[in-house]
PDB file of C-alpha atoms (C1' of nucleotides) in Angstrom:
ATOM      1  CA  MET A 330      96.067 102.589 108.247  1.00 74.00           C
ATOM      2  CA  PRO A 331      97.882 100.295 105.849  1.00 93.00           C
ATOM      3  CA  GLU A 332      99.699 102.252 103.194  1.00 96.00           C
ATOM      4  CA  LEU A 333     103.303 101.575 102.190  1.00 96.00           C
ATOM      5  CA  PRO A 334     104.928 102.717 105.467  1.00 96.00           C
ATOM      6  CA  ASP A 335     102.465 100.732 107.568  1.00 96.00           C
ATOM      7  CA  VAL A 336     102.928  97.590 105.521  1.00 96.00           C
ATOM      8  CA  GLU A 337     106.704  98.016 105.713  1.00 96.00           C
ATOM      9  CA  ILE A 338     106.389  98.042 109.502  1.00 96.00           C
ATOM     10  CA  PHE A 339     104.270  94.879 109.321  1.00 96.00           C
ATOM     11  CA  ARG A 340     106.918  93.329 107.079  1.00 97.00           C
ATOM     12  CA  ARG A 341     109.639  94.002 109.629  1.00 96.00           C
ATOM     13  CA  TYR A 342     107.394  92.705 112.388  1.00 96.00           C
ATOM     14  CA  ALA A 343     106.736  89.467 110.515  1.00 97.00           C
ATOM     15  CA  GLU A 344     110.419  89.143 109.667  1.00 97.00           C
ATOM     16  CA  LYS A 345     111.396  89.544 113.293  1.00 97.00           C
ATOM     17  CA  HIS A 346     108.853  87.153 114.754  1.00 96.00           C
ATOM     18  CA  ALA A 347     107.231  84.768 112.341  1.00 97.00           C
ATOM     19  CA  LEU A 348     110.025  83.223 110.261  1.00 97.00           C
ATOM     20  CA  SER A 349     111.610  79.781 110.474  1.00 97.00           C
ATOM     21  CA  GLN A 350     109.181  78.015 112.710  1.00 97.00           C
ATOM     22  CA  GLU A 351     106.801  75.307 111.654  1.00 98.00           C
ATOM     23  CA  ILE A 352     103.189  76.205 111.103  1.00 97.00           C
ATOM     24  CA  GLN A 353     101.188  73.632 113.019  1.00 97.00           C
ATOM     25  CA  ASP A 354      97.778  74.806 112.105  1.00 96.00           C
ATOM     26  CA  VAL A 355      95.988  77.509 110.146  1.00 97.00           C
ATOM     27  CA  SER A 356      92.595  78.815 111.073  1.00 96.00           C
ATOM     28  CA  ILE A 357      90.513  80.957 108.761  1.00 95.00           C
ATOM     29  CA  LYS A 358      87.919  82.595 110.936  1.00 94.00           C
ATOM     30  CA  ASP A 359      86.136  84.411 108.148  1.00 93.00           C
ATOM     31  CA  ASP A 360      86.063  83.058 104.607  1.00 93.00           C
ATOM     32  CA  LYS A 361      85.559  86.579 103.239  1.00 92.00           C
ATOM     33  CA  ILE A 362      89.237  87.400 103.602  1.00 94.00           C
ATOM     34  CA  ALA A 363      90.337  84.214 101.829  1.00 94.00           C
ATOM     35  CA  ALA A 364      91.057  85.207  98.224  1.00 94.00           C
ATOM     36  CA  THR A 365      92.477  81.709  97.840  1.00 94.00           C
ATOM     37  CA  SER A 366      90.171  79.019  99.214  1.00 94.00           C
ATOM     38  CA  PRO A 367      90.551  78.311 102.940  1.00 95.00           C
ATOM     39  CA  GLN A 368      91.366  74.690 102.106  1.00 95.00           C
ATOM     40  CA  THR A 369      94.235  75.727  99.832  1.00 95.00           C
ATOM     41  CA  LEU A 370      95.501  78.244 102.391  1.00 96.00           C
ATOM     42  CA  LYS A 371      95.571  75.553 105.069  1.00 96.00           C
ATOM     43  CA  LYS A 372      97.056  72.889 102.844  1.00 96.00           C
ATOM     44  CA  SER A 373      99.777  75.175 101.475  1.00 96.00           C
ATOM     45  CA  LEU A 374     100.915  76.409 104.873  1.00 97.00           C
ATOM     46  CA  THR A 375     100.422  73.640 107.400  1.00 97.00           C
ATOM     47  CA  GLY A 376     103.684  71.820 108.091  1.00 97.00           C
ATOM     48  CA  HIS A 377     105.749  74.542 106.400  1.00 97.00           C
ATOM     49  CA  GLN A 378     107.782  77.538 107.550  1.00 98.00           C
ATOM     50  CA  LEU A 379     107.787  81.157 106.435  1.00 97.00           C
ATOM     51  CA  LYS A 380     111.275  81.980 105.228  1.00 97.00           C
ATOM     52  CA  LYS A 381     111.193  85.627 104.192  1.00 97.00           C
ATOM     53  CA  ALA A 382     109.126  88.759 104.420  1.00 97.00           C
ATOM     54  CA  GLY A 383     108.962  90.931 101.314  1.00 96.00           C
ATOM     55  CA  ARG A 384     106.820  93.836 100.267  1.00 96.00           C
ATOM     56  CA  VAL A 385     105.685  95.528  97.088  1.00 96.00           C
ATOM     57  CA  GLY A 386     103.403  98.503  97.531  1.00 96.00           C
ATOM     58  CA  LYS A 387     100.728  97.565 100.050  1.00 96.00           C
ATOM     59  CA  TYR A 388     101.249  93.831  99.554  1.00 96.00           C
ATOM     60  CA  LEU A 389     103.159  91.654 101.987  1.00 97.00           C
ATOM     61  CA  PHE A 390     104.799  88.503 100.578  1.00 97.00           C
ATOM     62  CA  LEU A 391     105.696  85.632 102.890  1.00 97.00           C
ATOM     63  CA  PRO A 392     107.361  82.797 100.968  1.00 97.00           C
ATOM     64  CA  THR A 393     107.618  79.373 102.581  1.00 97.00           C
ATOM     65  CA  GLU A 394     110.591  77.065 102.176  1.00 96.00           C
ATOM     66  CA  GLY A 395     108.541  75.256  99.535  1.00 87.00           C
ATOM     67  CA  GLU A 396     106.885  76.435  96.347  1.00 86.00           C
ATOM     68  CA  THR A 397     104.218  78.550  97.863  1.00 95.00           C
ATOM     69  CA  VAL A 398     104.004  82.151  99.006  1.00 97.00           C
ATOM     70  CA  LEU A 399     101.483  83.581 101.431  1.00 97.00           C
ATOM     71  CA  VAL A 400     100.342  87.036 100.269  1.00 97.00           C
ATOM     72  CA  MET A 401      98.642  89.547 102.547  1.00 97.00           C
ATOM     73  CA  HIS A 402      96.768  92.726 101.751  1.00 96.00           C
ATOM     74  CA  PHE A 403      95.217  94.613 104.634  1.00 95.00           C
ATOM     75  CA  GLY A 404      92.500  96.682 102.997  1.00 94.00           C
ATOM     76  CA  MET A 405      91.453  99.830 104.823  1.00 92.00           C
ATOM     77  CA  THR A 406      92.054  98.605 108.339  1.00 93.00           C
ATOM     78  CA  GLY A 407      94.276  95.824 109.549  1.00 95.00           C
ATOM     79  CA  TRP A 408      97.545  94.742 111.163  1.00 96.00           C
ATOM     80  CA  LEU A 409      99.470  91.747 112.448  1.00 96.00           C
ATOM     81  CA  GLU A 410      99.705  90.472 115.967  1.00 96.00           C
ATOM     82  CA  TYR A 411     102.190  87.871 117.108  1.00 96.00           C
ATOM     83  CA  GLN A 412     101.386  86.456 120.516  1.00 95.00           C
ATOM     84  CA  LYS A 413     100.537  83.432 122.601  1.00 95.00           C
ATOM     85  CA  GLN A 414      96.882  84.220 122.872  1.00 94.00           C
ATOM     86  CA  GLU A 415      94.734  82.093 120.609  1.00 93.00           C
ATOM     87  CA  GLU A 416      91.783  84.432 120.399  1.00 92.00           C
ATOM     88  CA  VAL A 417      92.310  88.040 119.403  1.00 93.00           C
ATOM     89  CA  GLN A 418      89.559  90.491 118.619  1.00 92.00           C
ATOM     90  CA  TYR A 419      88.994  90.908 114.857  1.00 93.00           C
ATOM     91  CA  ALA A 420      91.562  88.245 113.967  1.00 95.00           C
ATOM     92  CA  LYS A 421      90.233  86.822 110.703  1.00 95.00           C
ATOM     93  CA  ALA A 422      93.006  84.283 110.206  1.00 96.00           C
ATOM     94  CA  SER A 423      95.709  82.882 112.444  1.00 96.00           C
ATOM     95  CA  LEU A 424      98.847  80.829 111.917  1.00 97.00           C
ATOM     96  CA  HIS A 425      99.651  78.605 114.856  1.00 97.00           C
ATOM     97  CA  PHE A 426     103.382  77.916 115.180  1.00 97.00           C
ATOM     98  CA  ASP A 427     104.956  74.966 116.957  1.00 96.00           C
ATOM     99  CA  SER A 428     106.492  77.491 119.367  1.00 95.00           C
ATOM    100  CA  GLY A 429     102.991  77.971 120.689  1.00 97.00           C
ATOM    101  CA  TYR A 430     102.735  81.491 119.332  1.00 97.00           C
ATOM    102  CA  TYR A 431     100.185  82.753 116.823  1.00 97.00           C
ATOM    103  CA  LEU A 432     100.507  85.195 113.971  1.00 97.00           C
ATOM    104  CA  HIS A 433      97.109  86.845 113.758  1.00 96.00           C
ATOM    105  CA  PHE A 434      95.882  88.585 110.628  1.00 96.00           C
ATOM    106  CA  VAL A 435      93.698  91.216 112.263  1.00 96.00           C
ATOM    107  CA  ASN A 436      91.166  92.830 109.955  1.00 94.00           C
ATOM    108  CA  PRO A 437      88.139  94.490 111.585  1.00 93.00           C
ATOM    109  CA  ARG A 438      86.457  95.571 108.346  1.00 90.00           C
ATOM    110  CA  LYS A 439      87.058  92.396 106.377  1.00 90.00           C
ATOM    111  CA  LEU A 440      88.435  94.267 103.391  1.00 92.00           C
ATOM    112  CA  GLY A 441      91.835  92.600 103.638  1.00 94.00           C
ATOM    113  CA  ARG A 442      92.737  89.473 101.673  1.00 95.00           C
ATOM    114  CA  LEU A 443      94.990  86.435 101.916  1.00 96.00           C
ATOM    115  CA  HIS A 444      96.279  84.749  98.775  1.00 96.00           C
ATOM    116  CA  ILE A 445      98.516  81.823  97.970  1.00 96.00           C
ATOM    117  CA  THR A 446     100.718  82.015  94.896  1.00 96.00           C
ATOM    118  CA  ASP A 447     103.703  80.071  93.620  1.00 95.00           C
ATOM    119  CA  ASN A 448     105.158  82.961  91.679  1.00 94.00           C
ATOM    120  CA  ILE A 449     105.394  86.523  93.000  1.00 94.00           C
ATOM    121  CA  GLN A 450     106.176  87.995  89.575  1.00 93.00           C
ATOM    122  CA  GLU A 451     103.176  86.327  88.008  1.00 92.00           C
ATOM    123  CA  PHE A 452     100.964  87.344  90.917  1.00 94.00           C
ATOM    124  CA  SER A 453     102.120  90.965  90.668  1.00 94.00           C
ATOM    125  CA  ARG A 454     101.432  91.050  86.958  1.00 91.00           C
ATOM    126  CA  TYR A 455      98.019  89.459  87.371  1.00 91.00           C
ATOM    127  CA  MET A 456      97.077  91.851  90.182  1.00 93.00           C
ATOM    128  CA  GLN A 457      98.502  94.763  88.197  1.00 93.00           C
ATOM    129  CA  ILE A 458     100.763  95.982  90.970  1.00 94.00           C
ATOM    130  CA  GLY A 459     102.836  98.896  89.717  1.00 94.00           C
ATOM    131  CA  PRO A 460     106.441  99.611  90.747  1.00 96.00           C
ATOM    132  CA  ASP A 461     106.940 100.189  94.466  1.00 96.00           C
ATOM    133  CA  ALA A 462     106.954 103.883  95.380  1.00 96.00           C
ATOM    134  CA  LEU A 463     110.011 103.467  97.602  1.00 96.00           C
ATOM    135  CA  ALA A 464     111.965 101.258  95.209  1.00 96.00           C
ATOM    136  CA  ILE A 465     111.384 103.073  91.922  1.00 96.00           C
ATOM    137  CA  ARG A 466     114.349 104.960  90.448  1.00 96.00           C
ATOM    138  CA  GLU A 467     114.090 108.626  89.563  1.00 96.00           C
ATOM    139  CA  GLU A 468     114.538 108.130  85.829  1.00 96.00           C
ATOM    140  CA  ASP A 469     111.755 105.550  85.735  1.00 96.00           C
ATOM    141  CA  PHE A 470     109.474 107.754  87.802  1.00 96.00           C
ATOM    142  CA  LEU A 471     110.075 110.755  85.544  1.00 96.00           C
ATOM    143  CA  GLN A 472     109.554 108.713  82.419  1.00 95.00           C
ATOM    144  CA  LYS A 473     106.267 107.319  83.671  1.00 95.00           C
ATOM    145  CA  MET A 474     105.004 110.689  84.888  1.00 95.00           C
ATOM    146  CA  LYS A 475     105.698 112.334  81.560  1.00 94.00           C
ATOM    147  CA  LYS A 476     103.416 109.818  79.889  1.00 93.00           C
ATOM    148  CA  LYS A 477     100.664 110.007  82.496  1.00 94.00           C
ATOM    149  CA  LYS A 478      97.644 112.267  82.114  1.00 92.00           C
ATOM    150  CA  GLY A 479      95.164 113.609  84.599  1.00 93.00           C
ATOM    151  CA  MET A 480      95.570 114.900  88.108  1.00 94.00           C
ATOM    152  CA  LEU A 481      98.544 114.364  90.406  1.00 95.00           C
ATOM    153  CA  LYS A 482      96.649 112.725  93.235  1.00 95.00           C
ATOM    154  CA  SER A 483      94.907 110.266  90.928  1.00 95.00           C
ATOM    155  CA  ALA A 484      98.259 109.218  89.491  1.00 95.00           C
ATOM    156  CA  LEU A 485     100.122 108.678  92.753  1.00 96.00           C
ATOM    157  CA  MET A 486      97.218 106.732  94.200  1.00 96.00           C
ATOM    158  CA  ASP A 487      96.830 104.550  91.104  1.00 95.00           C
ATOM    159  CA  GLN A 488      98.281 101.253  92.345  1.00 95.00           C
ATOM    160  CA  SER A 489      98.798  99.897  88.849  1.00 95.00           C
ATOM    161  CA  PHE A 490     100.841 102.989  88.007  1.00 96.00           C
ATOM    162  CA  LEU A 491     102.829 103.250  91.235  1.00 96.00           C
ATOM    163  CA  SER A 492     102.132 101.123  94.285  1.00 96.00           C
ATOM    164  CA  GLY A 493     102.072 101.912  97.971  1.00 96.00           C
ATOM    165  CA  ILE A 494     100.672 105.421  98.256  1.00 96.00           C
ATOM    166  CA  GLY A 495      97.167 105.908  99.636  1.00 95.00           C
ATOM    167  CA  ASN A 496      95.013 108.837 100.608  1.00 95.00           C
ATOM    168  CA  ILE A 497      96.893 109.899 103.737  1.00 95.00           C
ATOM    169  CA  TYR A 498     100.454 109.814 102.477  1.00 96.00           C
ATOM    170  CA  SER A 499      99.554 111.326  99.125  1.00 96.00           C
ATOM    171  CA  ASP A 500      98.275 114.374 101.037  1.00 95.00           C
ATOM    172  CA  GLU A 501     101.605 114.572 102.825  1.00 96.00           C
ATOM    173  CA  ILE A 502     103.672 114.193  99.666  1.00 96.00           C
ATOM    174  CA  PHE A 503     101.806 117.007  97.908  1.00 96.00           C
ATOM    175  CA  PHE A 504     102.085 119.215 100.956  1.00 96.00           C
ATOM    176  CA  GLN A 505     105.840 118.652 101.162  1.00 96.00           C
ATOM    177  CA  ALA A 506     106.196 119.211  97.426  1.00 96.00           C
ATOM    178  CA  GLY A 507     104.124 122.410  97.558  1.00 96.00           C
ATOM    179  CA  LEU A 508     101.772 121.131  94.880  1.00 96.00           C
ATOM    180  CA  HIS A 509      97.994 121.120  94.779  1.00 94.00           C
ATOM    181  CA  PRO A 510      96.676 117.538  94.558  1.00 95.00           C
ATOM    182  CA  LYS A 511      94.460 118.431  91.611  1.00 94.00           C
ATOM    183  CA  THR A 512      97.347 119.819  89.562  1.00 95.00           C
ATOM    184  CA  LYS A 513      97.369 118.436  86.050  1.00 94.00           C
ATOM    185  CA  ILE A 514     100.521 116.400  85.565  1.00 95.00           C
ATOM    186  CA  SER A 515     101.024 117.895  82.114  1.00 94.00           C
ATOM    187  CA  ASN A 516     101.487 121.317  83.718  1.00 93.00           C
ATOM    188  CA  LEU A 517     104.529 120.254  85.715  1.00 94.00           C
ATOM    189  CA  ASN A 518     108.048 120.850  84.499  1.00 94.00           C
ATOM    190  CA  GLU A 519     111.051 118.589  84.949  1.00 94.00           C
ATOM    191  CA  ALA A 520     112.200 120.383  88.099  1.00 95.00           C
ATOM    192  CA  GLN A 521     108.800 120.050  89.746  1.00 95.00           C
ATOM    193  CA  LEU A 522     108.620 116.353  88.909  1.00 96.00           C
ATOM    194  CA  GLY A 523     112.113 115.856  90.260  1.00 96.00           C
ATOM    195  CA  ASN A 524     111.193 117.620  93.464  1.00 96.00           C
ATOM    196  CA  LEU A 525     108.032 115.535  93.748  1.00 96.00           C
ATOM    197  CA  PHE A 526     110.146 112.386  93.482  1.00 97.00           C
ATOM    198  CA  ILE A 527     112.482 113.557  96.248  1.00 97.00           C
ATOM    199  CA  ARG A 528     109.593 114.525  98.530  1.00 97.00           C
ATOM    200  CA  MET A 529     107.802 111.243  97.905  1.00 97.00           C
ATOM    201  CA  LYS A 530     110.836 109.238  99.024  1.00 97.00           C
ATOM    202  CA  GLU A 531     111.442 111.564 101.926  1.00 96.00           C
ATOM    203  CA  VAL A 532     107.879 111.349 103.256  1.00 96.00           C
ATOM    204  CA  LEU A 533     107.747 107.561 102.970  1.00 96.00           C
ATOM    205  CA  SER A 534     111.171 107.088 104.578  1.00 96.00           C
ATOM    206  CA  LEU A 535     110.443 109.470 107.427  1.00 96.00           C
ATOM    207  CA  ALA A 536     107.112 107.773 108.077  1.00 95.00           C
ATOM    208  CA  ILE A 537     108.831 104.390 108.248  1.00 96.00           C
ATOM    209  CA  GLU A 538     111.453 105.802 110.618  1.00 95.00           C
ATOM    210  CA  GLN A 539     108.588 106.863 112.859  1.00 94.00           C
ATOM    211  CA  ARG A 540     107.229 103.322 112.574  1.00 93.00           C
ATOM    212  CA  ALA A 541     104.265 104.696 110.626  1.00 92.00           C
ATOM    213  CA  ASP A 542     102.810 105.817 113.945  1.00 90.00           C
ATOM    214  CA  PRO A 543     100.506 108.813 113.359  1.00 87.00           C
ATOM    215  CA  GLU A 544     101.351 110.065 116.846  1.00 87.00           C
ATOM    216  CA  ASN A 545     105.028 110.291 115.940  1.00 90.00           C
ATOM    217  CA  MET A 546     104.863 112.123 112.637  1.00 92.00           C
ATOM    218  CA  PRO A 547     107.343 114.997 112.287  1.00 93.00           C
ATOM    219  CA  GLU A 548     106.243 118.498 113.260  1.00 92.00           C
ATOM    220  CA  HIS A 549     106.435 119.767 109.722  1.00 95.00           C
ATOM    221  CA  PHE A 550     104.004 117.113 108.445  1.00 95.00           C
ATOM    222  CA  ILE A 551     100.424 117.989 107.588  1.00 95.00           C
ATOM    223  CA  ILE A 552      99.177 114.504 108.558  1.00 94.00           C
ATOM    224  CA  PRO A 553      98.549 115.470 112.206  1.00 93.00           C
ATOM    225  CA  ARG A 554      96.541 118.452 110.913  1.00 92.00           C
ATOM    226  CA  ARG A 555      94.147 116.489 108.733  1.00 90.00           C
ATOM    227  CA  LYS A 556      91.172 118.124 110.381  1.00 87.00           C
ATOM    228  CA  GLU A 557      89.034 121.002 109.350  1.00 82.00           C
ATOM    229  CA  GLY A 558      89.964 124.195 111.137  1.00 83.00           C
ATOM    230  CA  SER A 559      93.546 123.221 111.940  1.00 90.00           C
ATOM    231  CA  SER A 560      96.471 125.354 110.913  1.00 92.00           C
ATOM    232  CA  CYS A 561      99.227 124.737 108.383  1.00 93.00           C
ATOM    233  CA  PRO A 562     102.522 123.713 110.056  1.00 93.00           C
ATOM    234  CA  SER A 563     104.394 125.827 107.539  1.00 92.00           C
ATOM    235  CA  CYS A 564     102.513 129.127 107.132  1.00 93.00           C
ATOM    236  CA  GLY A 565      99.946 128.968 109.910  1.00 92.00           C
ATOM    237  CA  GLY A 566      97.094 129.407 107.441  1.00 91.00           C
ATOM    238  CA  GLU A 567      93.977 127.316 107.560  1.00 91.00           C
ATOM    239  CA  VAL A 568      94.090 123.737 106.302  1.00 93.00           C
ATOM    240  CA  ARG A 569      91.289 123.099 103.839  1.00 91.00           C
ATOM    241  CA  LYS A 570      89.396 120.012 102.798  1.00 92.00           C
ATOM    242  CA  ASP A 571      88.294 119.047  99.303  1.00 92.00           C
ATOM    243  CA  LYS A 572      87.258 115.929  97.441  1.00 92.00           C
ATOM    244  CA  LEU A 573      88.576 113.977  94.509  1.00 92.00           C
ATOM    245  CA  SER A 574      86.800 110.903  93.186  1.00 90.00           C
ATOM    246  CA  GLY A 575      84.879 110.654  96.421  1.00 87.00           C
ATOM    247  CA  ARG A 576      87.984 110.757  98.624  1.00 91.00           C
ATOM    248  CA  GLY A 577      88.471 113.635 100.990  1.00 93.00           C
ATOM    249  CA  PHE A 578      91.878 115.289 101.010  1.00 94.00           C
ATOM    250  CA  TYR A 579      93.496 118.053 103.036  1.00 95.00           C
ATOM    251  CA  TYR A 580      95.834 120.777 101.863  1.00 94.00           C
ATOM    252  CA  CYS A 581      97.056 124.273 102.532  1.00 94.00           C
ATOM    253  CA  PRO A 582      95.782 126.647  99.825  1.00 93.00           C
ATOM    254  CA  ARG A 583      98.569 129.115 100.519  1.00 92.00           C
ATOM    255  CA  CYS A 584     101.467 126.641 100.413  1.00 94.00           C
ATOM    256  CA  GLN A 585     100.075 124.435  97.676  1.00 93.00           C
ATOM    257  CA  GLY A 586      98.886 126.950  95.113  1.00 81.00           C
ATOM    258  CA  GLY A 587      95.391 127.539  93.815  1.00 57.00           C
ATOM    259  CA  LYS A 588      95.248 124.660  91.394  1.00 49.00           C
ATOM    260  CA  SER A 589      98.203 125.706  89.273  1.00 43.00           C
ATOM    261  CA  ASP A 590      96.530 124.919  85.969  1.00 45.00           C
TER     262      ASP A 590
ATOM    263  C1'  DG B 767      70.091 107.636 112.080  1.00 94.49           C
ATOM    264  C1'  DT B 768      73.715 110.057 109.030  1.00 94.49           C
ATOM    265  C1'  DC B 769      78.114 110.852 107.419  1.00 94.49           C
ATOM    266  C1'  DT B 770      82.942 109.755 106.958  1.00 94.49           C
ATOM    267  C1'  DT B 771      86.955 106.660 106.866  1.00 94.49           C
ATOM    268  C1'  DT B 772      93.880 104.768 105.904  1.00 94.49           C
ATOM    269  C1'  DG B 773      91.601 100.314  99.925  1.00 94.49           C
ATOM    270  C1'  DT B 774      90.075  97.972  95.780  1.00 94.49           C
ATOM    271  C1'  DT B 775      87.042  96.768  92.041  1.00 94.49           C
ATOM    272  C1'  DG B 776      83.626  96.898  88.484  1.00 94.49           C
ATOM    273  C1'  DG B 777      80.491  99.635  85.828  1.00 94.49           C
ATOM    274  C1'  DC B 778      79.458 103.706  83.276  1.00 94.49           C
ATOM    275  C1'  DA B 779      80.486 108.014  80.667  1.00 94.49           C
ATOM    276  C1'  DC B 780      83.396 110.581  77.686  1.00 94.49           C
TER     277       DC B 780
ATOM    278  C1'  DA C  63      93.001 102.946  75.857  1.00 94.49           C
ATOM    279  C1'  DG C  64      92.983 106.293  79.310  1.00 94.49           C
ATOM    280  C1'  DT C  65      90.676 109.125  82.679  1.00 94.49           C
ATOM    281  C1'  DG C  66      87.135 110.404  86.161  1.00 94.49           C
ATOM    282  C1'  DC C  67      83.358 109.316  89.090  1.00 94.49           C
ATOM    283  C1'  DC C  68      80.340 106.440  91.746  1.00 94.49           C
ATOM    284  C1'  DA C  69      78.572 102.476  94.223  1.00 94.49           C
ATOM    285  C1'  DA C  70      79.670  98.533  96.721  1.00 94.49           C
ATOM    286  C1'  DC C  71      82.058  96.045 100.272  1.00 94.49           C
ATOM    287  C1'  DA C  72      82.243  96.347 106.064  1.00 94.49           C
ATOM    288  C1'  DA C  73      82.288  98.199 110.393  1.00 94.49           C
ATOM    289  C1'  DA C  74      83.469 101.785 113.709  1.00 94.49           C
ATOM    290  C1'  DG C  75      83.431 106.407 115.356  1.00 94.49           C
ATOM    291  C1'  DA C  76      81.848 111.311 115.300  1.00 94.49           C
TER     292       DA C  76
END
DNA sequence: GTCTTTGTTGGCAC
DNA sequence: AGTGCCAACAAAGA
C-alpha cells in the first residue's frame, strides 16, 4: 500500500487530526518497529505537540514544537488511524493525546519503522533519500536520468535516486508513458524522458486526487488490471506479467513495446 | 503446505 | 562505483 500517493494521504490525515494537541503518553507495542529506542521515542514525544506534517518520498515527518521530529515509514503494509479507541488491531505504536484520541501507527507486517531525529536534512542524507518524485523539477529529473544506467524500472524504484515510487505506481507510470519497464535508460531520447516526467507527475497526482484508493483509480489506469488474464484498458490486449529483481510487474506488450532495446 | 505481496537492506557477482 | 539479483524480514491471502 504505502507508496508516495498513499503516504501523502496519510500526511494530510495526520495534518488534519493529529497536530497541536499535547501527547500525554506514547505506547510502543512492538519494539521491532522502533528504529529509535522505545525509551527515546517516549521521552522525545511525551508532553509535546506535533506541529506539522511533511513528506519526502515514502517518509512522513512530524516535527514537534521542540527540537525533535517523529519520522514514520510504513514498510509494505501500514496506515494511520486516529480515533478514541485505545486498542486497534495491528497497531504497533500509539500516541495518546490529551483530547482522549489516539493516533495509531498500524503495521500488520512489522516492516514499518519509527525514528526520532532533530534534523530532517541530516536524516534524509543519512538514510539516502533521493529527491521526491512529485517535487523534483523537470531539468533535474532529465539531468539525473541522463547519468543513470540500467533499466527504467530499477531507476524509478531506486529510493536513493528518486524517492516515492514503488512497484505498483512504477507499473502505472510506464504504462502511461508507453514504455517497457525493462527499457535501458540509455536508449531513451530527450522527448521520451520528457514524456516520462510528465506521466510520472500525472500518475502520482491523479492517484492522490483519488485518495490513493485502488478502487477509485481512473479507467485508463492499468493498476486495476494487475492480474493475469485481464485486458489492457487502452488496446484491449492481454496484460502480461514478468519479473525484475524478484518483483513481479504487469504491462501491456502491445502498448509498451517489446523491450525497445 | 506453497507461492506471492504495495518496502528496504545487506551480501555477492560482475 | 554502479548495476543486478537474491535472501531475509513478517504475516496474510490465494
